Short mmCIF file of C-alpha atoms and ligand atoms in Angstrom, two decimals:
data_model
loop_
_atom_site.label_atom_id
_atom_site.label_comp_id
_atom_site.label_asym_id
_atom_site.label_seq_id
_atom_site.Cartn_x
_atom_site.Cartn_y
_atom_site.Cartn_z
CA UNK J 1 189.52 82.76 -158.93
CA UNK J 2 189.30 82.66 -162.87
CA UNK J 3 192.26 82.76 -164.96
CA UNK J 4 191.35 86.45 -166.41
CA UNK J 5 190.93 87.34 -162.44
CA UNK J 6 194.32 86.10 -161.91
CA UNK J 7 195.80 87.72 -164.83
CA UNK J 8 194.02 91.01 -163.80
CA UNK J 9 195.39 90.41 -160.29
CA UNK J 10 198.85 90.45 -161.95
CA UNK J 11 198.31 93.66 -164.13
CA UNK J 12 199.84 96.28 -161.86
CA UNK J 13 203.20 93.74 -162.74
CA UNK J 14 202.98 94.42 -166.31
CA UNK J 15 204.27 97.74 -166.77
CA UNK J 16 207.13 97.69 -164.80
CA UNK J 17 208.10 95.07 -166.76
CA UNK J 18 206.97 96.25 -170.28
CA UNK J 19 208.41 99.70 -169.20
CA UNK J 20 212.11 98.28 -168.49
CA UNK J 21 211.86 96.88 -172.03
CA UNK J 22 210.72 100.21 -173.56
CA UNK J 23 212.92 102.58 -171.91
CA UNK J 24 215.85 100.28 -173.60
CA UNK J 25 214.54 101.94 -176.54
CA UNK J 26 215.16 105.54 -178.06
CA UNK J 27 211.51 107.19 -176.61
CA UNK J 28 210.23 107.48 -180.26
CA UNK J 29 210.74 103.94 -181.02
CA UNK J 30 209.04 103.26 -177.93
CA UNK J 31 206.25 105.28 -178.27
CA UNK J 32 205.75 103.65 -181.81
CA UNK J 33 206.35 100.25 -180.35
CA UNK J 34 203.50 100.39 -177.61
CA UNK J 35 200.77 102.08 -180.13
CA UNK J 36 201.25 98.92 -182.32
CA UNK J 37 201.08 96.49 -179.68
CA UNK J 38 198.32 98.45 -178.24
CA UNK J 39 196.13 98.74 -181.55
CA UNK J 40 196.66 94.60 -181.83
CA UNK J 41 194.99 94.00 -178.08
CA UNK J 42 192.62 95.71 -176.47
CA UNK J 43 191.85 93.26 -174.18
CA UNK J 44 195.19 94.15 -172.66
CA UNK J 45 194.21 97.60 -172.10
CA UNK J 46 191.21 95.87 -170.31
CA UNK J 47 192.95 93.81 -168.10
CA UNK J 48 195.92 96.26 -167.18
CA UNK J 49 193.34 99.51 -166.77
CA UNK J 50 190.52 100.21 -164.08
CA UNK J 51 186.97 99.13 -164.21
CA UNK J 52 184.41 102.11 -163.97
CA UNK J 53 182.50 103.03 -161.47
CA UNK J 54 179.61 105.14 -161.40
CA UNK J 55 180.26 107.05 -158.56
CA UNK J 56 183.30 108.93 -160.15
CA UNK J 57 181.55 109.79 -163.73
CA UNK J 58 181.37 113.70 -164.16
CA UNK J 59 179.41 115.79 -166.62
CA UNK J 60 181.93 118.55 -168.04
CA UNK J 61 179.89 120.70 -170.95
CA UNK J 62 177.40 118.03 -172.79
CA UNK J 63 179.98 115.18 -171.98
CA UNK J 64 180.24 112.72 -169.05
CA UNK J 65 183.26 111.38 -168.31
CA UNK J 66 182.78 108.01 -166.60
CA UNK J 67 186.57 108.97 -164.95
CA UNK J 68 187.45 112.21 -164.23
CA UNK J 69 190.93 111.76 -165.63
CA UNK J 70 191.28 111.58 -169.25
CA UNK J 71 194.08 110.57 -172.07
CA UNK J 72 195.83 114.13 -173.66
CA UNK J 73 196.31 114.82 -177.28
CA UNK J 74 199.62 113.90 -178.65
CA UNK J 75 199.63 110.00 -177.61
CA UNK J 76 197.63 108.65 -180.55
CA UNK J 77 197.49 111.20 -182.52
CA UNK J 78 196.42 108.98 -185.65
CA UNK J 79 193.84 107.23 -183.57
CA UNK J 80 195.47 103.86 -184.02
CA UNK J 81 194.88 102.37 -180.41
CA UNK J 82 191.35 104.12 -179.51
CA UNK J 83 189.93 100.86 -178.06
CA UNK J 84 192.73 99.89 -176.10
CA UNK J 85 192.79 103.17 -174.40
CA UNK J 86 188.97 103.58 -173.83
CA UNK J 87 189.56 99.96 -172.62
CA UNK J 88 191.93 101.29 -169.77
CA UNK J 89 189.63 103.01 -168.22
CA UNK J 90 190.51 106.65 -169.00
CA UNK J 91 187.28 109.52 -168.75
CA UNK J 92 187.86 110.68 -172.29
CA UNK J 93 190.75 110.05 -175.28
CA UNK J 94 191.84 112.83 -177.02
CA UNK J 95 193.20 111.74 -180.49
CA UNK J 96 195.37 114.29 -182.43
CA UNK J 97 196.22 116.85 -183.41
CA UNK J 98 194.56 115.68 -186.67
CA UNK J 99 195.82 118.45 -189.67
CA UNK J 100 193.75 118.87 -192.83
CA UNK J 101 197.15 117.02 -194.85
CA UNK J 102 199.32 114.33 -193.76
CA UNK J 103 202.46 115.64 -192.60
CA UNK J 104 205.55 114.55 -191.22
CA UNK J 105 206.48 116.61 -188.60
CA UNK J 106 210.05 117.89 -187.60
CA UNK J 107 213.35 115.78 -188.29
CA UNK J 108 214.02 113.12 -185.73
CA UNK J 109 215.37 113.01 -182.56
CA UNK J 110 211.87 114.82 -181.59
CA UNK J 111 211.90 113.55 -178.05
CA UNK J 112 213.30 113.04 -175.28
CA UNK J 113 213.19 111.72 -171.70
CA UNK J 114 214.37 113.04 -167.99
CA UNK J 115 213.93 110.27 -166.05
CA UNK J 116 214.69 111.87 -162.61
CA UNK J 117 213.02 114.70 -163.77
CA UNK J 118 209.89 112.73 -164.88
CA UNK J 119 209.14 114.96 -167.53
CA UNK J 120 209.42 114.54 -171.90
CA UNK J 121 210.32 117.05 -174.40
CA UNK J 122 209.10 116.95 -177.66
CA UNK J 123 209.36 118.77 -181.01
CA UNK J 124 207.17 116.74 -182.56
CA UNK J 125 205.61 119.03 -184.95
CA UNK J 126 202.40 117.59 -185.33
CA UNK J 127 203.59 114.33 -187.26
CA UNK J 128 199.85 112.58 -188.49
CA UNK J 129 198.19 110.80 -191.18
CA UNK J 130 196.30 113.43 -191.67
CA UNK J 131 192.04 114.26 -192.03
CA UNK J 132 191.44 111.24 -194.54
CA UNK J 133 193.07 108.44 -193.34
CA UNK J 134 192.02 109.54 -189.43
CA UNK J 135 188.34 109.86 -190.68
CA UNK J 136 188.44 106.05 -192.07
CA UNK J 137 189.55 105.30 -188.46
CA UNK J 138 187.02 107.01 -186.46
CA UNK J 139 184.26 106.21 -188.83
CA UNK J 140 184.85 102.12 -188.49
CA UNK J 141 185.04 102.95 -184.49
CA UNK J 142 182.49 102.06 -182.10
CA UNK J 143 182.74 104.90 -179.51
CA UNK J 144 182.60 103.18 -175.76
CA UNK J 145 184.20 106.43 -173.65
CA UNK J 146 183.79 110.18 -174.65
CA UNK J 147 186.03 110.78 -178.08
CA UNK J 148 187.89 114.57 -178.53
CA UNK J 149 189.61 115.43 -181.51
CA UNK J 150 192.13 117.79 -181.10
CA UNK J 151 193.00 119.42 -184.93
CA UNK J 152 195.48 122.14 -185.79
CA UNK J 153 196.37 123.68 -189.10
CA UNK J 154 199.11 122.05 -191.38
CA UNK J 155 202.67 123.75 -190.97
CA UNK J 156 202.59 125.85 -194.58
CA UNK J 157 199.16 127.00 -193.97
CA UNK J 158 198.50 130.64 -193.20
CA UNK J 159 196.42 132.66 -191.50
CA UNK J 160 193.05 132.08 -193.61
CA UNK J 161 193.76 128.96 -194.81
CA UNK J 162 193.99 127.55 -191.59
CA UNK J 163 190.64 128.62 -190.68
CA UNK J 164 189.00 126.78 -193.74
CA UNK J 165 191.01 124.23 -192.60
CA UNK J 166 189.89 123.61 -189.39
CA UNK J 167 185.87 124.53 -190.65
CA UNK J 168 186.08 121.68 -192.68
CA UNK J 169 187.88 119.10 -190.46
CA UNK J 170 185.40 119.81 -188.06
CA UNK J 171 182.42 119.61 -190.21
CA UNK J 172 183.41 116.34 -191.38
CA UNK J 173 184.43 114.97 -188.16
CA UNK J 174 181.38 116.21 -186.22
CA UNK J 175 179.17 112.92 -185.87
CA UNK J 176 182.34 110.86 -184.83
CA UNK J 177 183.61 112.66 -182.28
CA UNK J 178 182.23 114.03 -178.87
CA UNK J 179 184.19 117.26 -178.15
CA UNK J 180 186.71 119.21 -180.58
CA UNK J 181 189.79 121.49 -179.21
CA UNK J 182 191.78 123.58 -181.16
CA UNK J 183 195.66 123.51 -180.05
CA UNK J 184 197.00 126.69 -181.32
CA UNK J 185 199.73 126.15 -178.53
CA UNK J 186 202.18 123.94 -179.83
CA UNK J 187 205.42 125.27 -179.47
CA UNK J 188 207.01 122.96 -182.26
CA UNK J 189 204.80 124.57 -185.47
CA UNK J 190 206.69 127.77 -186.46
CA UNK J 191 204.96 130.71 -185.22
CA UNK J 192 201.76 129.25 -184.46
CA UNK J 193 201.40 130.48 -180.62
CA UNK J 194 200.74 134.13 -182.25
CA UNK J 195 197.72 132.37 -183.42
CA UNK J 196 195.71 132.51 -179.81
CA UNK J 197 195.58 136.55 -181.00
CA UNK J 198 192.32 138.15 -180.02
CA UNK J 199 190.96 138.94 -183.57
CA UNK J 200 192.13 135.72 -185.55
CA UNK J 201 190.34 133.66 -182.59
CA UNK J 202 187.06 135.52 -183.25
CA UNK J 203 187.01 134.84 -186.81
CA UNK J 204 187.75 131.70 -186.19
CA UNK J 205 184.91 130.55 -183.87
CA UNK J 206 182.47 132.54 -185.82
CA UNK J 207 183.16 129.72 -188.69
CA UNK J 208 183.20 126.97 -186.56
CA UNK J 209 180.30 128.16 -184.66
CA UNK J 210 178.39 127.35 -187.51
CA UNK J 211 179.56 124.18 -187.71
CA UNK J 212 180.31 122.21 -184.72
CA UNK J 213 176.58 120.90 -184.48
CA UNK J 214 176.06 121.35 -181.09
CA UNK J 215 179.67 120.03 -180.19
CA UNK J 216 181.66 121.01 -176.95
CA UNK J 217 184.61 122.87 -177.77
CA UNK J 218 187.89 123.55 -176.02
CA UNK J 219 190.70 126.11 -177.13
CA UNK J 220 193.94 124.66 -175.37
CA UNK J 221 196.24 127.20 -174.51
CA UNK J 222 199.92 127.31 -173.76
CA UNK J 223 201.53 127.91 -170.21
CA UNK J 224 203.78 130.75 -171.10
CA UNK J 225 201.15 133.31 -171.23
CA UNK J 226 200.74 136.14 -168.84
CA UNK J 227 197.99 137.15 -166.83
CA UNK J 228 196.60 139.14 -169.06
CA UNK J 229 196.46 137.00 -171.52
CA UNK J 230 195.23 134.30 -169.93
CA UNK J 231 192.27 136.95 -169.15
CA UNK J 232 192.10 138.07 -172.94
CA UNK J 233 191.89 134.57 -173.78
CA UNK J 234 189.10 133.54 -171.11
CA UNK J 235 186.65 136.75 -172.68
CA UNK J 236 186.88 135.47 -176.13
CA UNK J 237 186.48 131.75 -175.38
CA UNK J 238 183.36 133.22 -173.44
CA UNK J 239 182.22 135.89 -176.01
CA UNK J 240 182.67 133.20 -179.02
CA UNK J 241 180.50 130.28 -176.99
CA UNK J 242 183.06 127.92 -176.41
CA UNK J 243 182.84 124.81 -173.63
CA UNK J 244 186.26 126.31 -172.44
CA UNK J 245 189.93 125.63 -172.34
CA UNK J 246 192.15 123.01 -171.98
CA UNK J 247 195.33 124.31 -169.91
CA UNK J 248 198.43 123.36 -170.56
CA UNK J 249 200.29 122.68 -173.47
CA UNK J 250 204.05 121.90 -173.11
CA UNK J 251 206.02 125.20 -172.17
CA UNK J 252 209.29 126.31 -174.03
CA UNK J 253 212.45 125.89 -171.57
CA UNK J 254 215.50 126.48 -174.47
CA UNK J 255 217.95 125.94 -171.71
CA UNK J 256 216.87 122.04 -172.11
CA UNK J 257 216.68 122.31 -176.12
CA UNK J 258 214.15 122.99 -178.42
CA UNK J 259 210.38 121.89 -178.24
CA UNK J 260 208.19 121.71 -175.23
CA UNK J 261 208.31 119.74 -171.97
CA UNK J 262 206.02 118.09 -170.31
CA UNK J 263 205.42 116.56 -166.63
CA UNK J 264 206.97 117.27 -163.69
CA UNK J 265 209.13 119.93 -165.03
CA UNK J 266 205.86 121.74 -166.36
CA UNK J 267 203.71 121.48 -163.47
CA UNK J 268 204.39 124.90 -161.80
CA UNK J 269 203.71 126.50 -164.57
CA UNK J 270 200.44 124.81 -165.60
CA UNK J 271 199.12 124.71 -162.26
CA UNK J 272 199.83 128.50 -162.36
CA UNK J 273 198.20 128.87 -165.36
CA UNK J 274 194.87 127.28 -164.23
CA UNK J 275 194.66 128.51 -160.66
CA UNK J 276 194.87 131.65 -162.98
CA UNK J 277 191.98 131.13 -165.03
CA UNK J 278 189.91 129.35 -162.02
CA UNK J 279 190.34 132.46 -160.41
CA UNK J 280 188.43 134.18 -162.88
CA UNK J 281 185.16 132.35 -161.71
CA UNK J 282 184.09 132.39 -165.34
CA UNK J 283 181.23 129.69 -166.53
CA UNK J 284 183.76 128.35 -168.88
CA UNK J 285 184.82 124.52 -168.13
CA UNK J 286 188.32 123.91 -167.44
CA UNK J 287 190.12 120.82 -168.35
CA UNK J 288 193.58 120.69 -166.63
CA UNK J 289 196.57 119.11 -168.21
CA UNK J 290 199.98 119.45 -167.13
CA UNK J 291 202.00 117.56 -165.52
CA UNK J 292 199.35 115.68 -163.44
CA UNK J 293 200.70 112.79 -161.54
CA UNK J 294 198.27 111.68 -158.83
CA UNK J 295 194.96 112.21 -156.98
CA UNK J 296 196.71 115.25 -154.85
CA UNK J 297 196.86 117.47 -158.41
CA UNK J 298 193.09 116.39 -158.64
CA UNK J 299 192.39 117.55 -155.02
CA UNK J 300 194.12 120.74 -156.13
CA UNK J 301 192.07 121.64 -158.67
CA UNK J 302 188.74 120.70 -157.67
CA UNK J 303 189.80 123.04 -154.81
CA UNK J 304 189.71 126.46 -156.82
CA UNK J 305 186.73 124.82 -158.99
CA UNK J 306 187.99 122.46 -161.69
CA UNK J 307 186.27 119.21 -162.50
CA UNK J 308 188.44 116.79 -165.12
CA UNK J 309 191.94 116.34 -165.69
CA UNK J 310 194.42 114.62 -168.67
CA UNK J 311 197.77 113.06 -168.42
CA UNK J 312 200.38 111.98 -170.84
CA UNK J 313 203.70 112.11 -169.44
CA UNK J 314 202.51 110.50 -165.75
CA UNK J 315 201.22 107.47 -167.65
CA UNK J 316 204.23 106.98 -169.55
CA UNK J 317 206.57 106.67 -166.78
CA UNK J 318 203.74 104.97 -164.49
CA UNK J 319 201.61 103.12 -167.06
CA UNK J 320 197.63 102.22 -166.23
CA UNK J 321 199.22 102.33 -161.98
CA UNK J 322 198.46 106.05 -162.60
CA UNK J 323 195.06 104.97 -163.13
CA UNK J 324 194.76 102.42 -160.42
CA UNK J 325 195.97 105.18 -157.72
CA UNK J 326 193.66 108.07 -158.78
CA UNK J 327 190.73 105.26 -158.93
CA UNK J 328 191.31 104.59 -155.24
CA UNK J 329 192.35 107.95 -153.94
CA UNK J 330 189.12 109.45 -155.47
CA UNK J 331 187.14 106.53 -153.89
CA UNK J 332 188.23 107.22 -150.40
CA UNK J 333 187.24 110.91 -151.35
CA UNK J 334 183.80 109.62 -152.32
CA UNK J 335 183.62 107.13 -149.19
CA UNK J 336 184.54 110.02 -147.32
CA UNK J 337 182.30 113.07 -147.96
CA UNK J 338 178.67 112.99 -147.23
CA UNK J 339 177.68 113.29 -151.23
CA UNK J 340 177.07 109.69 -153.19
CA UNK J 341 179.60 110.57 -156.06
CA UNK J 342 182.27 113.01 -157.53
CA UNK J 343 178.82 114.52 -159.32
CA UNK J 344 176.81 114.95 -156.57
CA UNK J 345 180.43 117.20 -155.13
CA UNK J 346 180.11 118.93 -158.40
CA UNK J 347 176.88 120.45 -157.93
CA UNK J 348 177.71 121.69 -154.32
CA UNK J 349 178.84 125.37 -154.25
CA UNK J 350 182.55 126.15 -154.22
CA UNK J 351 182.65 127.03 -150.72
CA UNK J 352 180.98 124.12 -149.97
CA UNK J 353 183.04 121.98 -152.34
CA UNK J 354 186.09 123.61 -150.86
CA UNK J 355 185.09 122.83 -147.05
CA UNK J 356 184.51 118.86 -147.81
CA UNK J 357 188.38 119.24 -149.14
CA UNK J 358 189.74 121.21 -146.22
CA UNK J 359 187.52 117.99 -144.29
CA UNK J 360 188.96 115.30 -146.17
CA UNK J 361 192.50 116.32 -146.16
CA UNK J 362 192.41 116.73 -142.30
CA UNK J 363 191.14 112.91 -141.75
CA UNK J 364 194.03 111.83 -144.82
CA UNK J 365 196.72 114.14 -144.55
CA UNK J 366 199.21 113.57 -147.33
C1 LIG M 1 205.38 113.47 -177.23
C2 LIG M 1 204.25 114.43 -177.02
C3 LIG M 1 203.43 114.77 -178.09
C4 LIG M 1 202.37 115.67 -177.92
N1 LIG M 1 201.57 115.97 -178.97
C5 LIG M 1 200.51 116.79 -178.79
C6 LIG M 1 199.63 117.08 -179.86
O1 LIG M 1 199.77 116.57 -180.97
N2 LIG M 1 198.61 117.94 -179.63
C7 LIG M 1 198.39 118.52 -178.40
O2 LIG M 1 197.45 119.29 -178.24
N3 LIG M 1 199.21 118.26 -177.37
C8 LIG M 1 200.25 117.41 -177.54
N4 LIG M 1 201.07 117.14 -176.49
C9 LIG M 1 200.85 117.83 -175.19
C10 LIG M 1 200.02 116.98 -174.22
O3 LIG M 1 198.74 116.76 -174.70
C11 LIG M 1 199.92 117.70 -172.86
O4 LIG M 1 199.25 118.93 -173.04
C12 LIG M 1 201.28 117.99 -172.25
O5 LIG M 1 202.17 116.91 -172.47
C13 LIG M 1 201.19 118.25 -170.77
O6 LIG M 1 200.67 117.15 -170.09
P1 LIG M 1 201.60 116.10 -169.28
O7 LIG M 1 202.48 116.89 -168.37
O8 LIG M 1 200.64 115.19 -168.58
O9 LIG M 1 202.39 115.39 -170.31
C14 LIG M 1 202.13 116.25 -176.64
C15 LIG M 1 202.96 115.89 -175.57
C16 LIG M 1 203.99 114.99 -175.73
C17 LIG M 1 204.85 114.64 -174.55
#
């Protein structure tokens, strides 16, 4: 055995080590703490993430994911650390949300953890270095795993502003990036939720339309909508030729404080919210995000028709083991049913899809 195949042997170590250390530490200070270390080495993201393997890449709009699990928007947001976290082995990163201006955000503490609870809240406020600086970034990087950049409007912008905003941020991102979402479903910029309204959505994608240069593109939406809105929100995502959605944001629970959680605590609610929209059986892709924790949430929503996932909150309190235990889970899936890889499931019908599940889950009960 080499050294590096030693050290990689000893990966799965690492984080519970690394994540005693950082836990010591206020979650902010943490979060800073690991982006630095992780923009300085990513050859450690190598050696503590997963290898690919070909049998579990996916094709989701024009993009395929060589993992169908992916890195959510919000972890680095100024695209500091994009090799080390390609490097790990994730389907896609997600950098953002990028605004036009650098802002600061809200005033600190902006987050906070629930250990038993496994879950974060965060009133972040879309703190970022803003379009300029996060071009330089993404122009010097040499793209290795699908890139998304997730951009929102700056705090004081209003209603038309922010859609010039966003045009141009997209225009000028559009050769560095592979798929663009718009998060109008923060819960920490003052009044922007009333932004996923019918009319100001239409407007919007009619400028980026023209734009996006053949780009997939995601709206992510927030999990305290209603059915209705969830259905209002499908029809225009459909009518204005979007990829589809990304559901969920963090949801609002004031009891806890202000901002949004995330993880355990939101899973219900997410999973709600996109057995909701699966249910439609609309052509729109679906990425899931919300408090996904293991293969089972996977399983779940490849049941009612979804392909590709993100995490955020999972990996923090797991690390790249999050990684390593989807990777094997979803190989025994592919070991089990007839089909050579997670693509080859993909292009069965649903029922069909659905029947291989109700198979698998009978010879692996959980
Ligand atoms: C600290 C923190 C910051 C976040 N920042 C962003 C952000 O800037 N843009 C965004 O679209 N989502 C952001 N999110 C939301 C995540 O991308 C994700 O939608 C949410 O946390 C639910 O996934 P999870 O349960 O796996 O964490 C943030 C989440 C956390 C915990």
């Amino acid at each position: 055995m080499t050294f590096k195949e030693k050290l990689h042997t000893l990966s799965p170590m690492l984080y519970p080590i690394l994540k005693e250390i950082l836990f010591r530490l206020p979650p902010e200070k943490a979060h800073d703490f690991t982006l630095r270390v992780a923009s300085l080495s990513p050859a450690l993201g190598k050696l503590m993430g997963i290898s690919p393997d070909p049998r579990l890449s996916v094709k989701i709009g024009n993009t395929i994911w060589p993992f169908p699990v992916g890195l959510a928007a919000g972890l680095d947001k100024n695209a500091e650390a994009l090799a080390f976290f390609s490097a790990q082995g994730f389907g896609a990163v997600e950098c953002g949300t990028i605004t036009m201006r650098p802002q600061d955000g809200n005033a600190r503490p902006r987050m906070w953890r629930y250990p038993d609870e496994k879950s974060l809240r965060n009133a972040m406020g879309f703190p970022n270095h803003g379009l300029s600086d996060i071009w330089n970034r993404l122009h010097a990087f040499e793209r290795t795993t699908p890139l998304g950049a997730n951009i929102g409007k700056n705090k004081e912008s209003d209603r038309d502003q922010s859609i010039d905003e966003l045009a141009l941020m997209m225009a000028s991102l559009e050769e560095l990036v592979d798929y663009f979402v718009i998060n109008v479903s923060s819960p920490n910029t003052p009044g922007l939720r009333a932004f996923q309204e019918r009319t100001y959505l239409r407007e919007l994608f009619k400028e980026l339309n023209r734009v996006r240069g053949g780009k997939d593109l995601y709206l992510k939406i927030a999990p305290d909508l209603d059915g209705d809105k969830i259905k209002e929100l499908c029809e225009t995502a459909f009518d204005c030729n979007l990829t589809g959605l990304i559901a969920t944001n963090t949801t609002i629970m004031p009891e806890r404080g202000p901002g949004g959680m995330s993880g355990e605590m939101l899973r219900p609610r997410a999973t709600y919210i996109r057995s909701e929209i699966l249910s439609l059986r609309t052509t729109l892709e679906l990425i899931g995000v919300g408090g996904v924790s293991g293969f089972s949430d996977l399983l779940k929503f490849w049941e009612e028709g979804g392909k590709v996932m993100q995490v955020y909150t999972a990996y923090i309190f797991q690390g790249p083991d999050v990684l390593h235990r989807i990777k094997r889970d979803a190989l025994r899936f592919v070991e089990f049913i007839p089909q050579k890889s997670l693509q080859e499931f993909f292009d069965l019908k649903l029922s069909e899809r659905q029947e291989r599940i109700r198979e698998f889950r009978k010879a692996y009960p959980a």
